[in-house]
Short mmCIF file of C-alpha atoms in Angstrom, two decimals:
data_model
loop_
_atom_site.label_atom_id
_atom_site.label_comp_id
_atom_site.label_asym_id
_atom_site.label_seq_id
_atom_site.Cartn_x
_atom_site.Cartn_y
_atom_site.Cartn_z
CA MET Y 12 28.23 7.68 -4.34
CA LEU Y 13 27.81 11.07 -2.65
CA SER Y 14 23.99 10.86 -2.65
CA GLY Y 15 23.97 7.97 -0.18
CA ASN Y 16 25.89 9.84 2.51
CA ILE Y 17 23.91 13.09 2.69
CA LYS Y 18 21.42 14.16 5.37
CA ILE Y 19 19.37 16.97 3.86
CA SER Y 20 18.24 18.26 7.27
CA GLU Y 21 21.90 18.92 8.24
CA LEU Y 22 22.76 20.92 5.10
CA PRO Y 23 23.09 24.73 5.17
CA SER Y 24 19.88 26.42 4.06
CA VAL Y 25 18.17 29.79 3.59
CA TYR Y 26 14.53 30.88 3.40
CA LEU Y 27 13.24 31.21 -0.19
CA LEU Y 28 12.69 34.98 0.08
CA GLU Y 29 16.25 35.41 1.38
CA LYS Y 30 17.84 33.77 -1.67
CA HIS Y 31 20.28 36.69 -1.96
CA LYS Y 32 22.11 35.14 1.04
CA LEU Y 33 23.08 32.05 -0.96
CA PRO Y 34 26.83 31.56 -1.51
CA SER Y 35 28.64 31.84 -4.84
CA CYS Y 36 29.67 28.23 -5.44
CA ALA Y 37 28.96 25.21 -7.62
CA ALA Y 38 26.23 23.19 -5.93
CA ILE Y 39 23.39 20.72 -5.98
CA TYR Y 40 20.41 22.48 -4.36
CA PHE Y 41 17.26 21.14 -2.72
CA VAL Y 42 13.99 23.05 -2.34
CA SER Y 43 11.92 21.82 0.62
CA ASP Y 44 8.57 22.66 2.22
CA SER Y 45 7.91 23.21 5.95
CA ASN Y 46 7.49 19.44 6.48
CA GLY Y 47 10.97 18.76 5.13
CA GLN Y 48 9.62 17.22 1.93
CA ILE Y 49 11.96 17.81 -1.00
CA ILE Y 50 9.90 19.27 -3.83
CA TYR Y 51 12.60 20.27 -6.33
CA ILE Y 52 16.27 19.50 -7.02
CA GLY Y 53 18.65 21.31 -9.38
CA ARG Y 54 22.33 21.92 -10.14
CA THR Y 55 24.39 25.03 -10.87
CA VAL Y 56 27.98 26.26 -11.16
CA ASN Y 57 27.06 29.46 -9.26
CA LEU Y 58 24.30 29.12 -6.67
CA VAL Y 59 23.51 32.75 -5.91
CA GLU Y 60 23.54 33.72 -9.60
CA ARG Y 61 21.28 30.77 -10.45
CA TRP Y 62 18.68 32.01 -7.96
CA ARG Y 63 18.77 35.67 -8.99
CA GLU Y 64 16.23 34.85 -11.70
CA HIS Y 65 15.38 31.19 -11.23
CA HIS Y 66 12.73 29.98 -13.69
CA ARG Y 67 10.72 28.41 -10.83
CA PHE Y 68 10.92 31.28 -8.36
CA ASN Y 69 7.45 32.74 -9.02
CA GLN Y 70 5.94 29.26 -8.93
CA LEU Y 71 7.62 28.53 -5.59
CA LYS Y 72 6.77 31.98 -4.26
CA ARG Y 73 3.07 31.26 -4.71
CA PHE Y 74 3.49 27.93 -2.97
CA ASN Y 75 5.39 29.69 -0.18
CA ARG Y 76 2.15 31.42 0.88
CA LYS Y 77 0.94 28.14 2.37
CA THR Y 78 4.18 26.62 3.62
CA ARG Y 79 7.67 27.94 4.38
CA VAL Y 80 9.96 27.05 1.49
CA THR Y 81 13.72 26.72 2.04
CA ILE Y 82 16.73 26.15 -0.21
CA SER Y 83 19.46 23.77 1.00
CA TRP Y 84 22.63 22.98 -0.87
CA ILE Y 85 25.74 20.82 -1.16
CA SER Y 86 28.85 22.65 -2.29
CA CYS Y 87 30.31 20.78 -5.29
CA SER Y 88 33.22 22.98 -6.32
CA ASN Y 89 35.42 19.87 -6.70
CA GLU Y 90 32.75 17.85 -8.55
CA ILE Y 91 31.79 20.26 -11.35
CA LYS Y 92 32.42 17.62 -14.03
CA ILE Y 93 29.89 15.24 -12.49
CA LEU Y 94 27.23 17.79 -11.44
CA SER Y 95 24.70 16.41 -13.92
CA GLN Y 96 25.34 12.86 -12.74
CA LEU Y 97 24.92 13.88 -9.09
CA GLU Y 98 21.71 15.75 -9.84
CA ASN Y 99 20.24 12.67 -11.55
CA GLU Y 100 21.26 10.51 -8.58
CA PHE Y 101 19.45 12.76 -6.13
CA ILE Y 102 16.37 13.11 -8.35
CA ASN Y 103 16.11 9.31 -8.66
CA LEU Y 104 16.59 8.95 -4.90
CA TYR Y 105 14.11 11.58 -3.68
CA LYS Y 106 11.74 11.82 -6.71
CA PRO Y 107 10.86 15.50 -6.09
CA PRO Y 108 7.37 16.22 -7.52
CA LEU Y 109 8.16 19.54 -9.21
CA ASN Y 110 10.93 18.04 -11.32
CA TRP Y 111 8.13 16.38 -13.31
CA SER Y 112 5.80 19.39 -13.45
CA LYS Y 113 5.57 22.22 -15.95
CA VAL Y 114 7.07 25.52 -14.86
CA VAL Y 115 3.93 27.44 -15.83
CA THR Y 116 1.71 25.31 -13.59
CA PRO Y 117 0.78 27.11 -10.33
CA VAL Y 118 1.81 25.08 -7.29
CA ARG Y 119 -1.23 25.06 -5.02
CA LYS Y 120 -0.66 21.75 -3.32
CA ILE Y 121 2.00 19.04 -3.12
CA THR Y 122 0.25 15.67 -2.93
CA PRO Y 123 2.21 13.23 -0.70
CA ALA Y 124 3.18 10.05 -2.51
CA LEU Y 125 1.16 7.93 -0.06
CA THR Y 126 -1.98 9.99 -0.68
CA ALA Y 127 -1.55 9.69 -4.47
CA LEU Y 128 -1.07 5.92 -4.06
CA GLN Y 129 -4.18 5.58 -1.89
CA GLN Y 130 -6.23 7.60 -4.37
CA SER Y 131 -5.00 5.31 -7.18
CA LEU Y 132 -5.80 2.13 -5.26
CA TYR Y 133 -9.23 3.33 -4.24
CA GLN Y 134 -10.12 4.02 -7.88
CA LEU Y 135 -8.76 0.59 -8.86
CA SER Y 136 -10.96 -1.03 -6.21
CA LYS Y 137 -13.99 0.52 -7.93
CA PHE Y 138 -12.92 -1.22 -11.17
CA ASN Y 139 -12.91 -4.66 -9.40
CA THR Y 140 -9.12 -4.87 -9.41
CA MET Y 141 -7.79 -7.84 -7.42
CA ILE Y 142 -4.53 -8.46 -5.58
CA PHE Y 143 -2.91 -11.48 -7.23
CA GLY Y 144 -0.06 -11.81 -4.76
CA PHE Y 145 3.15 -10.46 -3.31
CA ASP Y 146 6.69 -11.37 -4.32
CA PRO Y 147 8.98 -10.17 -1.50
CA ILE Y 148 12.19 -11.30 -3.23
CA ALA Y 149 12.51 -10.88 -6.99
CA ASP Y 150 15.63 -11.23 -9.16
CA GLU Y 151 17.10 -7.76 -9.69
CA GLU Y 152 13.65 -6.29 -8.94
CA PRO Y 153 12.25 -4.63 -5.82
CA PRO Y 154 9.57 -6.50 -3.81
CA THR Y 155 6.48 -6.45 -5.99
CA ILE Y 156 2.71 -6.40 -5.36
CA TYR Y 157 0.88 -7.85 -8.37
CA LEU Y 158 -2.59 -6.48 -9.16
CA LEU Y 159 -4.98 -7.68 -11.88
CA TYR Y 160 -7.91 -5.87 -13.48
CA PRO Y 161 -10.75 -7.65 -15.33
CA VAL Y 162 -10.99 -8.12 -19.08
CA TYR Y 163 -14.19 -9.28 -20.78
CA GLY Y 164 -13.31 -10.46 -24.30
CA LEU Y 165 -12.04 -7.37 -26.09
CA ARG Y 166 -13.67 -5.10 -23.49
CA GLY Y 167 -12.38 -4.03 -20.15
CA VAL Y 168 -11.75 -1.03 -17.91
CA SER Y 169 -8.36 -0.17 -19.39
CA GLY Y 170 -9.62 3.19 -20.69
CA SER Y 171 -10.97 4.18 -17.28
CA ILE Y 172 -7.73 3.09 -15.62
CA ARG Y 173 -5.70 5.07 -18.16
CA SER Y 174 -7.84 8.14 -17.42
CA THR Y 175 -7.43 7.62 -13.65
CA PHE Y 176 -3.64 7.37 -13.88
CA LYS Y 177 -3.51 10.37 -16.20
CA ASN Y 178 -5.25 12.44 -13.51
CA ILE Y 179 -3.00 11.04 -10.77
CA ASN Y 180 0.12 11.82 -12.81
CA LYS Y 181 -1.04 15.43 -13.26
CA LYS Y 182 -0.73 15.98 -9.51
CA ALA Y 183 2.42 17.54 -8.08
CA SER Y 184 3.52 14.29 -6.48
CA SER Y 185 6.55 12.02 -6.54
CA LEU Y 186 4.32 9.01 -7.28
CA LYS Y 187 3.84 8.40 -11.02
CA TRP Y 188 2.27 5.51 -12.92
CA LYS Y 189 4.07 4.26 -16.04
CA GLU Y 190 2.45 2.22 -18.81
CA TYR Y 191 5.28 -0.16 -19.65
CA GLN Y 192 3.39 -2.34 -22.14
CA THR Y 193 0.21 -2.11 -24.22
CA THR Y 194 -1.50 -4.91 -26.12
CA PRO Y 195 -2.24 -4.14 -29.80
CA LYS Y 196 -5.49 -2.29 -30.52
CA SER Y 197 -6.80 -5.38 -32.33
CA GLY Y 198 -6.43 -7.26 -29.04
CA GLY Y 199 -8.26 -4.67 -26.95
CA LYS Y 200 -5.41 -2.21 -26.25
CA PHE Y 201 -5.05 -3.20 -22.59
CA GLY Y 202 -2.37 -1.43 -20.58
CA TYR Y 203 0.24 -2.86 -18.21
CA TRP Y 204 1.19 -0.35 -15.50
CA GLU Y 205 3.72 0.02 -12.72
CA THR Y 206 4.68 2.45 -9.99
CA GLU Y 207 6.96 2.37 -6.95
CA TYR Y 208 6.48 3.51 -3.37
CA ASN Y 209 9.08 3.24 -0.59
CA GLY Y 210 11.07 0.60 -2.45
CA ILE Y 211 7.99 -1.56 -3.25
CA ARG Y 212 6.94 -1.97 -6.87
CA ILE Y 213 3.23 -2.24 -7.74
CA ASP Y 214 2.43 -4.01 -11.01
CA LEU Y 215 -1.03 -3.83 -12.64
CA SER Y 216 -1.97 -6.17 -15.52
CA PRO Y 217 -5.14 -7.14 -17.41
CA PHE Y 218 -6.55 -10.63 -16.78
CA GLN Y 219 -9.10 -12.52 -18.89
CA GLY Y 220 -11.57 -14.41 -16.72
CA LEU Y 221 -10.79 -12.57 -13.49
CA VAL Y 222 -14.52 -12.37 -12.76
CA HIS Y 223 -14.54 -16.13 -12.01
CA PHE Y 224 -12.23 -15.59 -9.03
CA MET Y 225 -14.18 -12.76 -7.40
CA ASN Y 226 -16.85 -14.73 -5.55
CA ASP Y 227 -14.32 -16.79 -3.59
CA SER Y 228 -11.83 -13.98 -3.07
CA VAL Y 229 -10.64 -12.64 0.28
CA CYS Y 230 -10.21 -9.02 1.36
CA ARG Y 231 -6.72 -7.58 1.85
CA THR Y 232 -5.31 -4.07 2.14
CA VAL Y 233 -2.51 -2.23 0.39
CA ALA Y 234 -1.56 1.15 1.91
CA GLY Y 235 -4.71 0.90 4.02
CA VAL Y 236 -7.01 0.55 0.96
CA GLU Y 237 -9.15 -2.60 0.83
CA LEU Y 238 -9.14 -4.69 -2.35
CA MET Y 239 -10.34 -8.14 -3.35
CA ALA Y 240 -7.46 -10.63 -3.27
CA PHE Y 241 -6.64 -14.16 -4.44
CA SER Y 242 -6.55 -16.68 -1.61
CA HIS Y 243 -3.67 -19.16 -1.27
CA GLU Y 244 -6.01 -21.89 -2.55
CA GLN Y 245 -6.92 -19.88 -5.65
CA ILE Y 246 -3.25 -19.24 -6.49
CA GLU Y 247 -2.45 -22.96 -6.10
CA THR Y 248 -5.42 -23.92 -8.31
CA LEU Y 249 -4.34 -21.43 -10.98
CA ILE Y 250 -0.78 -22.79 -10.96
CA GLN Y 251 -2.10 -26.33 -11.42
CA ASN Y 252 -4.32 -25.36 -14.35
CA VAL Y 253 -1.93 -23.07 -16.23
CA PRO Y 254 1.19 -24.78 -17.67
CA ASN Y 255 4.57 -23.14 -16.96
CA LEU Y 256 2.99 -20.58 -14.60
CA GLU Y 257 4.64 -22.05 -11.51
CA GLU Y 258 8.12 -21.27 -12.88
CA ASP Y 259 7.17 -17.64 -13.55
CA ILE Y 260 5.69 -17.00 -10.10
CA SER Y 261 7.61 -19.47 -7.95
CA ASP Y 262 8.19 -16.90 -5.19
CA LEU Y 263 4.70 -15.39 -5.36
CA GLY Y 264 2.47 -15.85 -2.34
CA GLY Y 265 -0.99 -14.72 -1.34
CA LEU Y 266 -0.91 -11.33 0.34
CA GLU Y 267 -1.53 -11.46 4.09
CA ASP Y 268 -0.16 -8.39 5.86
CA ASP Y 269 -0.22 -4.96 4.24
CA PRO Y 270 3.28 -4.41 2.73
CA ILE Y 271 2.72 -0.64 3.03
CA PRO Y 272 1.36 -0.26 6.58
CA VAL Y 273 -0.42 2.93 7.51
CA GLU Y 274 -0.68 3.79 11.18
CA LEU Y 275 -2.47 6.61 12.94
CA VAL Y 276 0.07 8.32 15.20
CA ASN Y 277 -0.52 11.24 17.54
CA LYS Y 278 1.57 14.22 16.47
CA TYR Y 279 2.85 14.62 20.04
CA SER Y 280 4.22 11.09 20.13
CA ASN Y 281 7.94 10.73 20.76
CA GLN Y 282 8.10 7.78 18.40
CA GLU Y 283 10.99 7.92 15.92
CA ASN Y 284 10.15 8.67 12.32
CA SER Y 285 9.63 5.67 10.08
CA LYS Y 286 9.35 5.75 6.31
CA ASP Y 287 6.41 3.33 6.57
CA ILE Y 288 4.39 5.40 9.07
CA VAL Y 289 2.47 8.52 8.22
CA LYS Y 290 2.02 10.87 11.16
CA VAL Y 291 -1.33 12.63 11.30
CA GLU Y 292 -3.29 14.58 13.84
CA PRO Y 293 -6.35 12.56 14.96
CA TRP Y 294 -9.66 14.35 14.48
CA GLU Y 295 -11.12 15.88 17.62
CA GLU Y 296 -14.35 13.99 18.21
CA LEU Y 297 -17.40 15.17 20.11
CA GLU Y 298 -17.71 13.68 23.56
CA PRO Y 299 -20.71 11.33 23.76
CA MET Y 300 -23.76 12.73 25.50
CA PRO Y 301 -24.94 11.08 28.75
CA GLU Y 302 -27.83 8.68 28.32
CA GLY Y 303 -31.17 10.46 28.14
CA PHE Y 304 -29.66 13.83 27.16
CA SER Y 305 -29.92 15.64 23.83
CA ARG Y 306 -27.18 17.60 22.08
CA ALA Y 307 -28.20 21.23 21.58
CA MET Y 308 -27.11 22.64 18.23
CA THR Y 309 -27.94 25.42 15.80
CA ARG Y 310 -28.17 24.99 12.06
CA GLN Y 311 -27.69 26.93 8.87
CA PHE Y 312 -28.80 26.11 5.32
CA LEU Y 313 -26.36 26.56 2.42
CA TYR Y 314 -27.23 26.38 -1.28
CA VAL Y 315 -24.72 25.16 -3.87
CA ASP Y 316 -25.94 25.01 -7.47
CA GLY Y 317 -29.47 24.27 -6.26
CA VAL Y 318 -28.34 21.69 -3.69
CA GLU Y 319 -29.55 22.42 -0.15
CA ILE Y 320 -27.06 21.53 2.61
CA GLU Y 321 -27.93 21.75 6.30
CA VAL Y 322 -24.88 22.50 8.47
CA CYS Y 323 -25.12 21.95 12.22
CA HIS Y 324 -23.11 24.12 14.61
CA ASN Y 325 -21.95 22.82 17.98
CA THR Y 326 -21.23 25.03 21.00
CA ASN Y 327 -17.48 24.38 20.60
CA GLY Y 328 -17.48 26.04 17.16
CA LYS Y 329 -17.31 22.78 15.16
CA ASN Y 330 -19.48 22.22 12.09
CA PHE Y 331 -21.22 18.96 11.22
CA ILE Y 332 -23.50 17.41 8.60
CA ARG Y 333 -26.20 14.94 9.63
CA HIS Y 334 -25.99 11.54 7.94
CA ASN Y 335 -29.54 12.03 6.60
CA VAL Y 336 -28.28 14.94 4.46
CA TYR Y 337 -25.33 12.89 3.18
CA TRP Y 338 -27.63 9.97 2.36
CA TRP Y 339 -30.00 12.22 0.41
CA ILE Y 340 -27.19 13.81 -1.63
CA MET Y 341 -25.50 10.48 -2.39
CA TYR Y 342 -28.46 8.12 -2.77
CA GLY Y 343 -31.55 10.33 -3.13
CA ARG Y 344 -33.16 8.99 0.07
CA LYS Y 345 -33.86 11.42 2.92
CA ASN Y 346 -34.58 9.05 5.82
CA PRO Y 347 -32.56 5.82 5.51
CA ASP Y 348 -33.47 3.01 7.88
CA PRO Y 349 -30.67 2.69 10.49
CA VAL Y 350 -30.90 -1.12 10.64
CA ARG Y 351 -31.81 -2.09 7.09
CA GLU Y 352 -29.31 0.38 5.58
CA CYS Y 353 -26.60 -0.54 8.14
CA ILE Y 354 -25.91 3.19 8.57
CA VAL Y 355 -22.94 3.01 10.97
CA LYS Y 356 -21.27 0.10 9.16
CA ASN Y 357 -21.69 1.80 5.78
CA LEU Y 358 -20.24 5.07 7.08
CA GLU Y 359 -17.26 3.23 8.59
CA ASP Y 360 -16.61 1.44 5.28
CA CYS Y 361 -16.86 4.70 3.31
CA VAL Y 362 -14.40 6.48 5.60
CA GLU Y 363 -11.94 3.57 5.53
CA ARG Y 364 -11.81 3.92 1.73
CA LEU Y 365 -11.00 7.62 1.84
CA PRO Y 366 -7.58 8.55 0.36
CA THR Y 367 -6.54 9.92 3.76
CA ILE Y 368 -5.99 8.37 7.18
CA LYS Y 369 -7.15 11.39 9.16
CA TRP Y 370 -10.45 9.70 9.96
CA CYS Y 371 -9.10 6.30 11.07
CA GLY Y 372 -10.84 5.13 14.21
CA TYR Y 373 -13.52 7.84 14.09
CA LYS Y 374 -16.51 6.65 16.15
CA PHE Y 375 -19.94 7.02 14.60
CA ARG Y 376 -22.90 6.99 16.96
CA PHE Y 377 -26.58 7.82 16.80
CA GLU Y 378 -27.58 10.60 19.17
CA THR Y 379 -30.51 12.87 19.79
CA ILE Y 380 -30.02 16.42 18.49
CA ILE Y 381 -32.25 19.33 19.37
CA PHE Y 382 -32.39 22.60 17.41
CA ASN Y 383 -33.63 25.09 19.97
CA GLU Y 384 -34.45 27.90 17.56
CA ASP Y 385 -36.85 25.60 15.64
CA ASP Y 386 -37.90 23.43 18.59
CA VAL Y 387 -37.03 20.37 16.46
CA GLU Y 388 -35.61 17.11 17.82
CA VAL Y 389 -34.03 14.49 15.54
CA GLU Y 390 -31.92 11.34 15.86
CA SER Y 391 -28.89 11.27 13.60
CA VAL Y 392 -25.19 10.54 13.14
CA LEU Y 393 -22.98 13.63 12.90
CA LEU Y 394 -20.25 13.81 10.25
CA PRO Y 395 -17.57 16.51 10.61
CA LEU Y 396 -17.97 19.04 7.79
CA GLU Y 397 -14.52 18.27 6.36
CA MET Y 398 -15.25 14.52 6.43
CA PHE Y 399 -18.49 15.16 4.55
CA GLU Y 400 -16.55 17.02 1.84
CA HIS Y 401 -14.01 14.18 1.62
CA LEU Y 402 -16.83 11.65 1.19
CA ILE Y 403 -18.43 13.68 -1.61
CA LEU Y 404 -15.07 14.08 -3.38
CA GLN Y 405 -14.42 10.35 -3.04
CA ALA Y 406 -17.41 9.51 -5.23
CA ASN Y 407 -16.10 11.14 -8.41
CA PRO Y 408 -18.04 10.48 -11.63
CA GLY Y 409 -15.06 9.34 -13.71
CA GLY Y 410 -14.68 9.35 -17.49
CA LYS Y 411 -15.40 12.36 -19.68
CA LEU Y 412 -17.51 14.10 -17.04
CA LEU Y 413 -14.59 14.05 -14.59
CA GLU Y 414 -12.30 15.53 -17.25
CA GLU Y 415 -14.82 18.34 -17.86
CA ILE Y 416 -15.02 19.09 -14.14
CA GLN Y 417 -11.26 19.09 -13.63
CA SER Y 418 -10.66 21.27 -16.69
CA GLY Y 419 -13.25 23.82 -15.52
CA GLU Y 420 -15.47 23.24 -18.57
CA TYR Y 421 -18.30 21.61 -16.61
CA LYS Y 422 -21.74 23.26 -16.67
CA SER Y 423 -24.45 21.64 -14.55
CA LYS Y 424 -27.40 20.09 -16.37
CA PRO Y 425 -30.97 19.60 -15.08
CA ASN Y 426 -30.51 15.82 -14.88
CA ASP Y 427 -27.21 15.94 -12.96
CA THR Y 428 -27.45 14.47 -9.48
CA ALA Y 429 -26.86 16.51 -6.33
CA SER Y 430 -23.64 14.55 -5.68
CA ILE Y 431 -22.19 15.47 -9.10
CA LYS Y 432 -23.06 19.17 -8.70
CA LEU Y 433 -21.52 19.27 -5.23
CA PHE Y 434 -18.47 17.25 -6.34
CA ALA Y 435 -17.82 19.76 -9.13
CA TRP Y 436 -18.23 22.75 -6.80
CA LEU Y 437 -15.91 21.27 -4.16
CA GLN Y 438 -13.05 20.99 -6.68
CA HIS Y 439 -12.25 24.66 -6.08
CA ASN Y 440 -14.32 25.62 -3.03
CA SER Y 441 -15.12 24.69 0.56
CA LEU Y 442 -18.42 24.82 2.42
CA SER Y 443 -16.67 26.48 5.35
CA SER Y 444 -16.02 29.51 3.14
CA LEU Y 445 -19.77 29.92 2.70
CA LEU Y 446 -20.26 29.73 6.46
CA GLN Y 447 -17.68 32.45 7.00
CA THR Y 448 -19.34 34.64 4.40
CA ASN Y 449 -22.79 34.20 5.89
CA ASN Y 450 -21.53 34.72 9.45
CA SER Y 451 -19.79 37.92 8.46
#
């Protein structure tokens, strides 16, 4: 079909605010952001007339403030009878996020499919989800990663998973989770879910007795997110003990290598684009201080809903949070023991679970910091301010409280922890904005 032979980057295009320059022809049109990501696809018998008062123009115009939006098109004057069919082909091929969003919803951010997938997997890891295995060749099905979540009698985490996927599906993203089967309410109402990323299907099912496999599990990653996984021995034992299972999963094997590899690539690299590689700009780290020297910094105290946050300023204009502050906000302890609490290892593990790969390879180190204006010297690990915000946002409360926060109905209560108050505030704000206000 036509959709398989088109290179969107080679199509004629105009800037969104110059839509009056569009031609008068039947067409399939593609709306893209400055990264070339297709965010909307439509069809029309007259392109310029369609865009005179397009129902998504104001929505896209708001989005255009953050990224340059362009309209590309394929002239289809000879294919008017199959315009609808062509549009569906392209939508199924590119899965543009706005084709599944409401027109009235403001477009503030397009969430890349990989980011939405990583956010989903990280939440699943918190529910003790395990990787059952990987079937690279399935009859009339794409390669499939099978995940299992625990069920305890008629109880489980299905409700929390349903809430998680509901929030993921609300995002303007091409990745969507579909509940393709649900057990009857009398049986616990457990959901069976699936999604697809880059031609790989991910299947999530409930499993009674999964807890018995956790102690002997291995660790594997999917899209860079670490999950518990069945070992080859566990899969073989299960096949032996469950009649007829071998026929159903004859091609299933224990997962070894990540089927959705994520690699940190310098943006200046000349490497060719790959659909399996996400290009990001590595974070600029502070150079380590010579042995015996202290790092001179200044600091400023911010207050968010009663939570005190100390922000350290380096001479190069970068802002950091000391790990002691992070530890107090997250765990209520001001001075964690570096050895007993395994500070560096814990920070590395937390960052590896973030739904972003910007921080991959970031080196944590203890160093001596001196605040000249207070004549105070401390030993600490510095976290970039943005990393600190990501770590706070990673630890979302879930359930009804999360729904209140995301809907804007949340009001802080005296017993709410500092992490919950800060998580709620960071949904619509940034600590850097407070710094700019105070500096001005």
